[in-house]
Amino acid sequence: MDEKMMFKNICNLSNSEIAQRYTFLGEGLCREVYSINDDYVVKVAKLDDGSYQNRVENHVYTHATKDLLKYLCPIVWFKPNRIIMRRAIPLSSLIKDKYIDLKTIRPEKESYADLNKLTNNFMLLADDIISTSSWGIYNNENVLIDYGCTSYLGDTLYTLFYNW
Ligand SMILES: Nc1ncnc2c1ncn2[C@@H]1O[C@H](COP(=O)(O)OP(=O)(O)O)[C@@H](O)[C@H]1O
Ligand SMILES: [Mg+2]
């Protein structure tokens, strides 16, 4: 079976079928995350808010400019209540601090400005972007694995514009 077929099939499973078949990795307020294999995870929306976060995350991934895309863990499949993402090593499994240092999380000299631009352009929740739990290591680089949470203003505007 090719990967596209596999992603499609997984996204059509119910929440309980996913929970039975795959290993639970972790959860936030709105989504449960399961490992599909060594390469991919599936994020399952728990409540209505979970699909909102999936929609935002996919919007950010599909609308980020090339200079910002490199900070994002790639999304390979999307349905509002499912996201299939590349599997990363959660930074929280290696670092116990609650927050990362936005100035040193990436080696590029423009990364601090880029990450602020990403946060502002997409109205993401700044506190989430500096949370250790939102970062992982993918392809030997630190990338955001959770970029679906918006600021109070973002919540209002995305809902207004997109009706999410
Ligand atoms: N791409 C990923 N690779 C590996 N683990 C992940 C990935 N995305 C999320 N996780 C794990 O699942 C947890 C919850 O995911 P997250 O996206 O933060 O959910 P929420 O948006 O509900 O907070 C993370 O803290 C992390 O441990
Ligand atoms: Mg989270």
PDB file of C-alpha atoms and ligand atoms in Angstrom:
ATOM      1  CA  MET A   1       0.000   0.000   0.000  1.00  0.00           C
ATOM      2  CA  ASP A   2       1.409   3.391  -0.862  1.00  0.00           C
ATOM      3  CA  GLU A   3       1.663   6.054   1.813  1.00  0.00           C
ATOM      4  CA  LYS A   4      -1.188   8.204   0.487  1.00  0.00           C
ATOM      5  CA  MET A   5      -3.535   5.232   0.727  1.00  0.00           C
ATOM      6  CA  MET A   6      -2.290   4.507   4.230  1.00  0.00           C
ATOM      7  CA  PHE A   7      -2.845   8.135   5.343  1.00  0.00           C
ATOM      8  CA  LYS A   8      -6.331   8.166   3.872  1.00  0.00           C
ATOM      9  CA  ASN A   9      -7.256   4.910   5.576  1.00  0.00           C
ATOM     10  CA  ILE A  10      -5.945   6.041   8.952  1.00  0.00           C
ATOM     11  CA  CYS A  11      -7.863   9.303   8.723  1.00  0.00           C
ATOM     12  CA  ASN A  12     -11.067   7.361   8.105  1.00  0.00           C
ATOM     13  CA  LEU A  13     -10.685   5.309  11.298  1.00  0.00           C
ATOM     14  CA  SER A  14     -12.745   6.320  14.328  1.00  0.00           C
ATOM     15  CA  ASN A  15     -11.055   7.785  17.402  1.00  0.00           C
ATOM     16  CA  SER A  16     -11.388   4.467  19.247  1.00  0.00           C
ATOM     17  CA  GLU A  17      -9.998   2.444  16.309  1.00  0.00           C
ATOM     18  CA  ILE A  18      -6.957   4.724  16.229  1.00  0.00           C
ATOM     19  CA  ALA A  19      -6.566   4.347  19.994  1.00  0.00           C
ATOM     20  CA  GLN A  20      -6.706   0.534  19.668  1.00  0.00           C
ATOM     21  CA  ARG A  21      -4.293   0.246  16.771  1.00  0.00           C
ATOM     22  CA  TYR A  22      -1.619   2.800  17.520  1.00  0.00           C
ATOM     23  CA  THR A  23       0.624   3.746  20.423  1.00  0.00           C
ATOM     24  CA  PHE A  24      -0.456   6.803  22.365  1.00  0.00           C
ATOM     25  CA  LEU A  25       2.355   9.357  22.502  1.00  0.00           C
ATOM     26  CA  GLY A  26       0.876  12.314  24.308  1.00  0.00           C
ATOM     27  CA  GLU A  27      -1.887  14.861  24.380  1.00  0.00           C
ATOM     28  CA  GLY A  28      -2.695  18.497  24.831  1.00  0.00           C
ATOM     29  CA  LEU A  29      -6.016  20.008  25.790  1.00  0.00           C
ATOM     30  CA  CYS A  30      -7.602  19.376  22.412  1.00  0.00           C
ATOM     31  CA  ARG A  31      -5.722  16.618  20.614  1.00  0.00           C
ATOM     32  CA  GLU A  32      -4.414  13.112  21.244  1.00  0.00           C
ATOM     33  CA  VAL A  33      -1.282  12.068  19.386  1.00  0.00           C
ATOM     34  CA  TYR A  34      -0.493   8.492  18.319  1.00  0.00           C
ATOM     35  CA  SER A  35       2.534   7.052  16.576  1.00  0.00           C
ATOM     36  CA  ILE A  36       1.760   5.393  13.241  1.00  0.00           C
ATOM     37  CA  ASN A  37       5.320   4.141  12.831  1.00  0.00           C
ATOM     38  CA  ASP A  38       8.852   5.561  13.218  1.00  0.00           C
ATOM     39  CA  ASP A  39       8.138   8.222  10.612  1.00  0.00           C
ATOM     40  CA  TYR A  40       4.623   9.540  11.230  1.00  0.00           C
ATOM     41  CA  VAL A  41       2.175  10.518  13.959  1.00  0.00           C
ATOM     42  CA  VAL A  42      -1.557  11.159  13.790  1.00  0.00           C
ATOM     43  CA  LYS A  43      -3.147  13.999  15.758  1.00  0.00           C
ATOM     44  CA  VAL A  44      -6.755  13.275  16.653  1.00  0.00           C
ATOM     45  CA  ALA A  45      -9.100  16.121  17.551  1.00  0.00           C
ATOM     46  CA  LYS A  46     -10.781  15.542  20.921  1.00  0.00           C
ATOM     47  CA  LEU A  47     -13.433  18.257  20.990  1.00  0.00           C
ATOM     48  CA  ASP A  48     -14.530  20.940  18.551  1.00  0.00           C
ATOM     49  CA  ASP A  49     -11.482  22.885  19.609  1.00  0.00           C
ATOM     50  CA  GLY A  50      -9.195  20.091  18.445  1.00  0.00           C
ATOM     51  CA  SER A  51     -10.387  20.425  14.879  1.00  0.00           C
ATOM     52  CA  TYR A  52      -9.899  24.211  15.180  1.00  0.00           C
ATOM     53  CA  GLN A  53      -6.254  23.604  16.124  1.00  0.00           C
ATOM     54  CA  ASN A  54      -5.852  21.124  13.286  1.00  0.00           C
ATOM     55  CA  ARG A  55      -7.298  23.661  10.844  1.00  0.00           C
ATOM     56  CA  VAL A  56      -4.993  26.414  12.086  1.00  0.00           C
ATOM     57  CA  GLU A  57      -1.958  24.123  12.031  1.00  0.00           C
ATOM     58  CA  ASN A  58      -2.690  23.057   8.474  1.00  0.00           C
ATOM     59  CA  HIS A  59      -3.384  26.673   7.444  1.00  0.00           C
ATOM     60  CA  VAL A  60      -0.026  27.769   8.859  1.00  0.00           C
ATOM     61  CA  TYR A  61       1.779  24.899   7.146  1.00  0.00           C
ATOM     62  CA  THR A  62       0.154  25.526   3.761  1.00  0.00           C
ATOM     63  CA  HIS A  63       0.474  29.342   3.881  1.00  0.00           C
ATOM     64  CA  ALA A  64       3.890  29.843   5.474  1.00  0.00           C
ATOM     65  CA  THR A  65       6.477  31.384   3.177  1.00  0.00           C
ATOM     66  CA  LYS A  66       9.573  29.334   2.373  1.00  0.00           C
ATOM     67  CA  ASP A  67      11.718  31.167   4.946  1.00  0.00           C
ATOM     68  CA  LEU A  68       9.276  30.153   7.704  1.00  0.00           C
ATOM     69  CA  LEU A  69       8.403  26.644   6.537  1.00  0.00           C
ATOM     70  CA  LYS A  70      11.715  25.249   7.760  1.00  0.00           C
ATOM     71  CA  TYR A  71      10.663  25.863  11.382  1.00  0.00           C
ATOM     72  CA  LEU A  72       7.583  23.648  11.035  1.00  0.00           C
ATOM     73  CA  CYS A  73       7.374  19.890  11.370  1.00  0.00           C
ATOM     74  CA  PRO A  74       5.858  18.807   8.027  1.00  0.00           C
ATOM     75  CA  ILE A  75       2.179  17.910   7.756  1.00  0.00           C
ATOM     76  CA  VAL A  76       1.592  15.163   5.196  1.00  0.00           C
ATOM     77  CA  TRP A  77      -2.169  14.675   5.436  1.00  0.00           C
ATOM     78  CA  PHE A  78      -5.057  16.766   6.703  1.00  0.00           C
ATOM     79  CA  LYS A  79      -8.705  16.372   7.522  1.00  0.00           C
ATOM     80  CA  PRO A  80     -10.226  18.756  10.091  1.00  0.00           C
ATOM     81  CA  ASN A  81     -10.296  16.130  12.813  1.00  0.00           C
ATOM     82  CA  ARG A  82      -7.021  14.411  11.793  1.00  0.00           C
ATOM     83  CA  ILE A  83      -3.517  15.576  11.021  1.00  0.00           C
ATOM     84  CA  ILE A  84      -0.749  13.253   9.963  1.00  0.00           C
ATOM     85  CA  MET A  85       2.633  14.782  10.702  1.00  0.00           C
ATOM     86  CA  ARG A  86       6.225  13.664  10.418  1.00  0.00           C
ATOM     87  CA  ARG A  87       7.368  12.125  13.663  1.00  0.00           C
ATOM     88  CA  ALA A  88       9.846  14.144  15.689  1.00  0.00           C
ATOM     89  CA  ILE A  89      11.612  13.534  19.002  1.00  0.00           C
ATOM     90  CA  PRO A  90       9.728  15.755  21.463  1.00  0.00           C
ATOM     91  CA  LEU A  91      12.153  18.207  23.057  1.00  0.00           C
ATOM     92  CA  SER A  92      10.274  17.764  26.329  1.00  0.00           C
ATOM     93  CA  SER A  93      11.665  14.211  26.478  1.00  0.00           C
ATOM     94  CA  LEU A  94      15.193  15.692  26.600  1.00  0.00           C
ATOM     95  CA  ILE A  95      14.777  19.051  28.347  1.00  0.00           C
ATOM     96  CA  LYS A  96      12.912  19.570  31.593  1.00  0.00           C
ATOM     97  CA  ASP A  97      12.615  23.392  31.405  1.00  0.00           C
ATOM     98  CA  LYS A  98       9.105  24.604  30.649  1.00  0.00           C
ATOM     99  CA  TYR A  99      10.309  27.164  28.108  1.00  0.00           C
ATOM    100  CA  ILE A 100      12.926  27.219  25.365  1.00  0.00           C
ATOM    101  CA  ASP A 101      15.029  30.252  24.460  1.00  0.00           C
ATOM    102  CA  LEU A 102      13.651  31.595  21.209  1.00  0.00           C
ATOM    103  CA  LYS A 103      17.025  33.205  20.479  1.00  0.00           C
ATOM    104  CA  THR A 104      18.989  29.940  20.578  1.00  0.00           C
ATOM    105  CA  ILE A 105      16.487  27.265  19.576  1.00  0.00           C
ATOM    106  CA  ARG A 106      17.726  27.461  15.966  1.00  0.00           C
ATOM    107  CA  PRO A 107      21.207  28.216  14.641  1.00  0.00           C
ATOM    108  CA  GLU A 108      20.194  30.683  11.898  1.00  0.00           C
ATOM    109  CA  LYS A 109      20.954  34.302  12.787  1.00  0.00           C
ATOM    110  CA  GLU A 110      17.558  35.435  11.533  1.00  0.00           C
ATOM    111  CA  SER A 111      15.643  32.727  13.427  1.00  0.00           C
ATOM    112  CA  TYR A 112      14.517  34.967  16.297  1.00  0.00           C
ATOM    113  CA  ALA A 113      13.016  37.473  13.866  1.00  0.00           C
ATOM    114  CA  ASP A 114      11.557  34.655  11.736  1.00  0.00           C
ATOM    115  CA  LEU A 115       9.853  32.978  14.684  1.00  0.00           C
ATOM    116  CA  ASN A 116       8.382  36.282  15.830  1.00  0.00           C
ATOM    117  CA  LYS A 117       7.197  36.879  12.291  1.00  0.00           C
ATOM    118  CA  LEU A 118       5.578  33.427  12.219  1.00  0.00           C
ATOM    119  CA  THR A 119       3.862  34.105  15.568  1.00  0.00           C
ATOM    120  CA  ASN A 120       2.619  37.540  14.505  1.00  0.00           C
ATOM    121  CA  ASN A 121       1.638  36.763  10.911  1.00  0.00           C
ATOM    122  CA  PHE A 122      -0.481  33.789  11.912  1.00  0.00           C
ATOM    123  CA  MET A 123      -1.600  35.231  15.273  1.00  0.00           C
ATOM    124  CA  LEU A 124      -0.240  32.215  17.153  1.00  0.00           C
ATOM    125  CA  LEU A 125      -0.174  32.021  20.933  1.00  0.00           C
ATOM    126  CA  ALA A 126       3.299  33.335  21.870  1.00  0.00           C
ATOM    127  CA  ASP A 127       3.361  31.315  25.078  1.00  0.00           C
ATOM    128  CA  ASP A 128       2.930  28.102  23.077  1.00  0.00           C
ATOM    129  CA  ILE A 129       5.735  28.963  20.667  1.00  0.00           C
ATOM    130  CA  ILE A 130       8.203  29.294  23.545  1.00  0.00           C
ATOM    131  CA  SER A 131       6.961  26.150  25.308  1.00  0.00           C
ATOM    132  CA  THR A 132       9.398  23.228  25.270  1.00  0.00           C
ATOM    133  CA  SER A 133       6.444  20.896  24.626  1.00  0.00           C
ATOM    134  CA  SER A 134       5.763  22.593  21.265  1.00  0.00           C
ATOM    135  CA  TRP A 135       9.194  21.672  19.871  1.00  0.00           C
ATOM    136  CA  GLY A 136      10.764  18.493  18.543  1.00  0.00           C
ATOM    137  CA  ILE A 137      13.829  17.318  16.679  1.00  0.00           C
ATOM    138  CA  TYR A 138      13.212  16.365  13.073  1.00  0.00           C
ATOM    139  CA  ASN A 139      16.039  15.789  10.576  1.00  0.00           C
ATOM    140  CA  ASN A 140      18.528  16.926  13.251  1.00  0.00           C
ATOM    141  CA  GLU A 141      16.860  20.309  13.606  1.00  0.00           C
ATOM    142  CA  ASN A 142      14.542  21.838  16.162  1.00  0.00           C
ATOM    143  CA  VAL A 143      11.106  22.364  14.644  1.00  0.00           C
ATOM    144  CA  LEU A 144       7.678  23.291  15.965  1.00  0.00           C
ATOM    145  CA  ILE A 145       5.484  20.200  16.410  1.00  0.00           C
ATOM    146  CA  ASP A 146       2.537  22.168  17.832  1.00  0.00           C
ATOM    147  CA  TYR A 147       1.647  25.335  15.945  1.00  0.00           C
ATOM    148  CA  GLY A 148      -2.138  25.181  16.006  1.00  0.00           C
ATOM    149  CA  CYS A 149      -2.931  27.420  18.950  1.00  0.00           C
ATOM    150  CA  THR A 150      -3.870  31.030  18.264  1.00  0.00           C
ATOM    151  CA  SER A 151      -3.880  34.154  20.423  1.00  0.00           C
ATOM    152  CA  TYR A 152      -7.117  35.622  21.722  1.00  0.00           C
ATOM    153  CA  LEU A 153      -7.190  37.989  18.740  1.00  0.00           C
ATOM    154  CA  GLY A 154      -6.348  35.083  16.417  1.00  0.00           C
ATOM    155  CA  ASP A 155      -9.231  33.003  17.803  1.00  0.00           C
ATOM    156  CA  THR A 156     -11.597  35.861  17.041  1.00  0.00           C
ATOM    157  CA  LEU A 157     -10.295  36.660  13.574  1.00  0.00           C
ATOM    158  CA  TYR A 158      -9.926  33.084  12.283  1.00  0.00           C
ATOM    159  CA  THR A 159     -13.455  32.355  13.478  1.00  0.00           C
ATOM    160  CA  LEU A 160     -14.733  35.529  11.839  1.00  0.00           C
ATOM    161  CA  PHE A 161     -12.950  35.011   8.488  1.00  0.00           C
ATOM    162  CA  TYR A 162     -13.097  31.244   8.128  1.00  0.00           C
ATOM    163  CA  ASN A 163     -15.985  30.309  10.390  1.00  0.00           C
ATOM    164  CA  TRP A 164     -13.802  27.568  12.009  1.00  0.00           C
TER     165      TRP A 164
HETATM  166  N1  LIG B   1       5.230  15.420  15.251  1.00  0.00           N
HETATM  167  C1  LIG B   1       5.290  14.827  16.442  1.00  0.00           C
HETATM  168  N2  LIG B   1       6.203  13.842  16.680  1.00  0.00           N
HETATM  169  C2  LIG B   1       6.261  13.223  17.891  1.00  0.00           C
HETATM  170  N3  LIG B   1       5.475  13.517  18.937  1.00  0.00           N
HETATM  171  C3  LIG B   1       4.544  14.495  18.768  1.00  0.00           C
HETATM  172  C4  LIG B   1       4.407  15.189  17.522  1.00  0.00           C
HETATM  173  N4  LIG B   1       3.416  16.098  17.652  1.00  0.00           N
HETATM  174  C5  LIG B   1       2.982  15.973  18.917  1.00  0.00           C
HETATM  175  N5  LIG B   1       3.637  15.018  19.595  1.00  0.00           N
HETATM  176  C6  LIG B   1       3.435  14.614  21.021  1.00  0.00           C
HETATM  177  O1  LIG B   1       2.082  14.783  21.400  1.00  0.00           O
HETATM  178  C7  LIG B   1       1.932  15.777  22.399  1.00  0.00           C
HETATM  179  C8  LIG B   1       0.667  16.588  22.156  1.00  0.00           C
HETATM  180  O2  LIG B   1       0.682  17.171  20.851  1.00  0.00           O
HETATM  181  P1  LIG B   1       0.261  18.684  20.585  1.00  0.00           P
HETATM  182  O3  LIG B   1       0.383  18.955  19.150  1.00  0.00           O
HETATM  183  O4  LIG B   1       1.060  19.565  21.507  1.00  0.00           O
HETATM  184  O5  LIG B   1      -1.257  18.656  21.039  1.00  0.00           O
HETATM  185  P2  LIG B   1      -2.118  19.917  21.526  1.00  0.00           P
HETATM  186  O6  LIG B   1      -2.189  20.825  20.351  1.00  0.00           O
HETATM  187  O7  LIG B   1      -3.454  19.351  21.919  1.00  0.00           O
HETATM  188  O8  LIG B   1      -1.364  20.554  22.673  1.00  0.00           O
HETATM  189  C9  LIG B   1       3.208  16.604  22.318  1.00  0.00           C
HETATM  190  O9  LIG B   1       3.526  17.243  23.521  1.00  0.00           O
HETATM  191  C10 LIG B   1       4.238  15.530  21.943  1.00  0.00           C
HETATM  192  O10 LIG B   1       4.655  14.804  23.059  1.00  0.00           O
HETATM  193 MG    MG B   2       0.585  21.171  22.851  1.00  0.00          MG
END
